[in-house]
Coordinates of N, CA and C in Angstrom, one line a residue:
X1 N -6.5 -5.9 24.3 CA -7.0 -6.4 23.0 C -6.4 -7.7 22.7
X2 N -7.2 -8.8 22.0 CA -6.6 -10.0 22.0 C -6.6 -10.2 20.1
X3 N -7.0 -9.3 19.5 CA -6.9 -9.5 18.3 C -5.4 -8.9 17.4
X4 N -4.9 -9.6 16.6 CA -4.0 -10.2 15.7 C -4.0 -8.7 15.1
X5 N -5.0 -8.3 14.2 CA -5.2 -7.4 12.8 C -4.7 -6.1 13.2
X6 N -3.8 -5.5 12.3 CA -3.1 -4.5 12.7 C -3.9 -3.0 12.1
X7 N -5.4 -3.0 11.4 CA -5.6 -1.9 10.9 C -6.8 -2.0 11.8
X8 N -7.1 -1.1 13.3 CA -8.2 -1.2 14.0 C -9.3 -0.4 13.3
X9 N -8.8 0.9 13.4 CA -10.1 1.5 13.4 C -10.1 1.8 11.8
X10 N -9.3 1.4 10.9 CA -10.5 1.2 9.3 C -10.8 0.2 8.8
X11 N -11.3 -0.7 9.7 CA -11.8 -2.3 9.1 C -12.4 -2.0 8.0
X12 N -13.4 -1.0 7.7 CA -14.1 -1.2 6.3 C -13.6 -0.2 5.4
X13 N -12.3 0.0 5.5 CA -11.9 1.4 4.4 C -10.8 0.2 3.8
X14 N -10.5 -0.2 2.6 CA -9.4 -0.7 1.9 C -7.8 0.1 1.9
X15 N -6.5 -0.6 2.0 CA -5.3 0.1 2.4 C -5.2 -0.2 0.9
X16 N -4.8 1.4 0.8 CA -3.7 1.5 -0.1 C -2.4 2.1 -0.4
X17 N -1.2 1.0 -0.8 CA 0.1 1.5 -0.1 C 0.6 2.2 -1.6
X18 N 1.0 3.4 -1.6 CA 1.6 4.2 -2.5 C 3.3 4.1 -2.0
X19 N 4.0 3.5 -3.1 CA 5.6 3.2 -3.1 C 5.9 4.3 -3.8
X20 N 6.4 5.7 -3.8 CA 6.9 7.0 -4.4 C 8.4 7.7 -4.1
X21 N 8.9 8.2 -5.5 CA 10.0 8.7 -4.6 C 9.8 10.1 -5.3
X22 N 8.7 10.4 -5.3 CA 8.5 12.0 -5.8 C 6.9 12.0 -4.2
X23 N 7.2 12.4 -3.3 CA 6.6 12.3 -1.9 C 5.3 13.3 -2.7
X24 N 5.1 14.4 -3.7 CA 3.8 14.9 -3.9 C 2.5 13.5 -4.4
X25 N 3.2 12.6 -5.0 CA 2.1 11.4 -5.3 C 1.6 10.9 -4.0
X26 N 2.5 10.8 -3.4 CA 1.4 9.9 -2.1 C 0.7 11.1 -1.7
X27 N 0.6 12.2 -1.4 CA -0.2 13.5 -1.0 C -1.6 13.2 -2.0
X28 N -1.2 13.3 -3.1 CA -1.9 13.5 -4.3 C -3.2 12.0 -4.0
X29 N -2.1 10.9 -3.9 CA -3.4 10.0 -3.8 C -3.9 10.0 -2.3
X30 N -3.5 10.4 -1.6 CA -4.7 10.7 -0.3 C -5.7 11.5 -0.3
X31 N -5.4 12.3 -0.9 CA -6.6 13.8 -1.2 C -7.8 13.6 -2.5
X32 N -7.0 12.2 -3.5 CA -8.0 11.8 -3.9 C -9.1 10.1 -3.9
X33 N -8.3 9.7 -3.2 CA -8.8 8.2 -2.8 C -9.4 8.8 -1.2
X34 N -10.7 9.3 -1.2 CA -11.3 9.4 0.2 C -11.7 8.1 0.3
X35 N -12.3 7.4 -0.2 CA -12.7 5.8 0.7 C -11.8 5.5 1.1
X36 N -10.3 5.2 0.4 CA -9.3 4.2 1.4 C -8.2 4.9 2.6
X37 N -8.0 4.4 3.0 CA -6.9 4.2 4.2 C -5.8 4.5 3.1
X38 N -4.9 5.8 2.5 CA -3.6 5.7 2.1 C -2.6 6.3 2.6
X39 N -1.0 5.2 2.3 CA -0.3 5.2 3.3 C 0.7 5.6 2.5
X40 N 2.1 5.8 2.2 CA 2.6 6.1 1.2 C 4.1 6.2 1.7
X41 N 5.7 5.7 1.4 CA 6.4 5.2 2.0 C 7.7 5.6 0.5
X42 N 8.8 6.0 1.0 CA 9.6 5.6 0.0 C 10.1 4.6 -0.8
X43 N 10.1 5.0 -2.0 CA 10.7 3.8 -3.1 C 12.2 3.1 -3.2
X44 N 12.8 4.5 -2.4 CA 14.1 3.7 -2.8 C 14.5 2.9 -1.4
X45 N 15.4 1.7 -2.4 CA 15.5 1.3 -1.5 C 14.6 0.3 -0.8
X46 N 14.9 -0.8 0.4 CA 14.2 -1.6 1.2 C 13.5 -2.4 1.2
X47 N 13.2 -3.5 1.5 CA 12.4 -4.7 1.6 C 11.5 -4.5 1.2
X48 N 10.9 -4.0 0.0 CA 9.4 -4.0 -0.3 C 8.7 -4.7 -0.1
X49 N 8.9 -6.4 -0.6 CA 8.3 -7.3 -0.3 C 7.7 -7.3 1.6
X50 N 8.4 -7.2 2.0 CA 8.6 -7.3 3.4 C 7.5 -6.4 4.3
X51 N 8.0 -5.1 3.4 CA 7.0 -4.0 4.1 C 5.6 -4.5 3.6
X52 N 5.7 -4.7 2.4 CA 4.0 -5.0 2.3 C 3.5 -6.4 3.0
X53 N 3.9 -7.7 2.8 CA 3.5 -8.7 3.9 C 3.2 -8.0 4.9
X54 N 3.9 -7.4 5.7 CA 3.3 -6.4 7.3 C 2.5 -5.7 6.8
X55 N 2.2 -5.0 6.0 CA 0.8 -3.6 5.7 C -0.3 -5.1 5.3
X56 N -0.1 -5.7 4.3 CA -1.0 -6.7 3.9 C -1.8 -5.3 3.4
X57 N -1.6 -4.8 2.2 CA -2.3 -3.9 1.5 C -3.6 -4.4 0.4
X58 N -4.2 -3.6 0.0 CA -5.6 -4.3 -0.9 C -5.3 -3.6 -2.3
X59 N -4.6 -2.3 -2.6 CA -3.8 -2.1 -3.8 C -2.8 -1.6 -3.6
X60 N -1.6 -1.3 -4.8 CA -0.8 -0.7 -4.7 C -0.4 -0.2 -6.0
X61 N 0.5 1.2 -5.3 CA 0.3 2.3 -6.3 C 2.0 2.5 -6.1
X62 N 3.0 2.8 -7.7 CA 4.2 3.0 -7.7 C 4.3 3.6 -8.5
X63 N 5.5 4.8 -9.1 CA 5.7 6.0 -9.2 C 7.2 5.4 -10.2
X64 N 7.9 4.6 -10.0 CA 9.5 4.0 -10.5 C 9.0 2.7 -11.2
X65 N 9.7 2.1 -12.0 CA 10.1 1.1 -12.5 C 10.6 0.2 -11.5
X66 N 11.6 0.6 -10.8 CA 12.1 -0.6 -9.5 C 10.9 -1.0 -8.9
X67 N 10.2 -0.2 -8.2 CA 9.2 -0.3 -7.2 C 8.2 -1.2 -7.8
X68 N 7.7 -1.0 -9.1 CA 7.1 -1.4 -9.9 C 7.4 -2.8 -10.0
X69 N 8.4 -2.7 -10.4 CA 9.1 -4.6 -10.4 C 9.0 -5.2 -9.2
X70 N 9.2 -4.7 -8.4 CA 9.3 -5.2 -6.5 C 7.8 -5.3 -6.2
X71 N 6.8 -4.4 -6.7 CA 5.6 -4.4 -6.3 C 4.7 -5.7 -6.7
X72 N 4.8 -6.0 -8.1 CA 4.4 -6.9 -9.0 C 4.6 -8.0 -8.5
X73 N 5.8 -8.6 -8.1 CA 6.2 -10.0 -7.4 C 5.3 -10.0 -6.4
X74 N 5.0 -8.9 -5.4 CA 4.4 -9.6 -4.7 C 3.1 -9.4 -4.6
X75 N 2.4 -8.7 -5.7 CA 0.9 -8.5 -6.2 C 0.7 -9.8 -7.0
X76 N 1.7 -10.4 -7.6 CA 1.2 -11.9 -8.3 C 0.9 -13.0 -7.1
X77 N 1.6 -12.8 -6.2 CA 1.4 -14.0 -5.6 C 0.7 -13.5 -4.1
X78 N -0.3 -12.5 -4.3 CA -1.3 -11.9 -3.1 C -2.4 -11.5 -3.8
X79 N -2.6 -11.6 -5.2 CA -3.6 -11.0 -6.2 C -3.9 -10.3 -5.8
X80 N -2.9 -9.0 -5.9 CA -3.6 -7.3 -5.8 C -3.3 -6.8 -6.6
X81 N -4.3 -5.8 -7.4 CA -3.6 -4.9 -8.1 C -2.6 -3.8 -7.9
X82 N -2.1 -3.1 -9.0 CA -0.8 -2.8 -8.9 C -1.1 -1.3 -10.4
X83 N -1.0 -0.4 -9.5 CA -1.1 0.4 -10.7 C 0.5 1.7 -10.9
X84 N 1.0 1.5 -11.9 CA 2.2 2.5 -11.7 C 1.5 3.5 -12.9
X85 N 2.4 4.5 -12.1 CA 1.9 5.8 -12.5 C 3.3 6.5 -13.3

């Protein structure tokens, strides 16, 4: 394969990265976001910024206040939305 893009086989499904530290939300939004690709990762803790640059996600969903703040910085400056729950 000589292509770069790291989500092969859902080119047309949108990623959406759920930051949780109650692990039933990311369950929760897989079971009900059937269009997108969801992926779902703990809160505490870790390079958020970082992890998402690598996912390059199309929304994001957070569950904390931290994550929420960490999410936001880098939803302003990638224009994605950002929904905390």
């Amino acid at each position: 394969m000589t292509s770069t893009h790291l989500r092969f086989e859902s080119e047309t499904r949108p990623l959406v990265v759920v930051l949780c530290s109650v692990p039933l939300l990311g369950e929760a939004m897989g079971s009900v976001l059937e269009f997108a690709e969801v992926r779902s990762f703990s809160a505490g803790g870790g390079d958020v910024a970082g992890l998402l640059g690598w996912l390059r996600p199309d929304a994001l969903i957070v569950d904390s206040a931290a994550g929420a703040e960490a999410a936001a910085v880098f939803a302003r400056e990638h224009d994605l939305p950002v929904i905390h729950v």
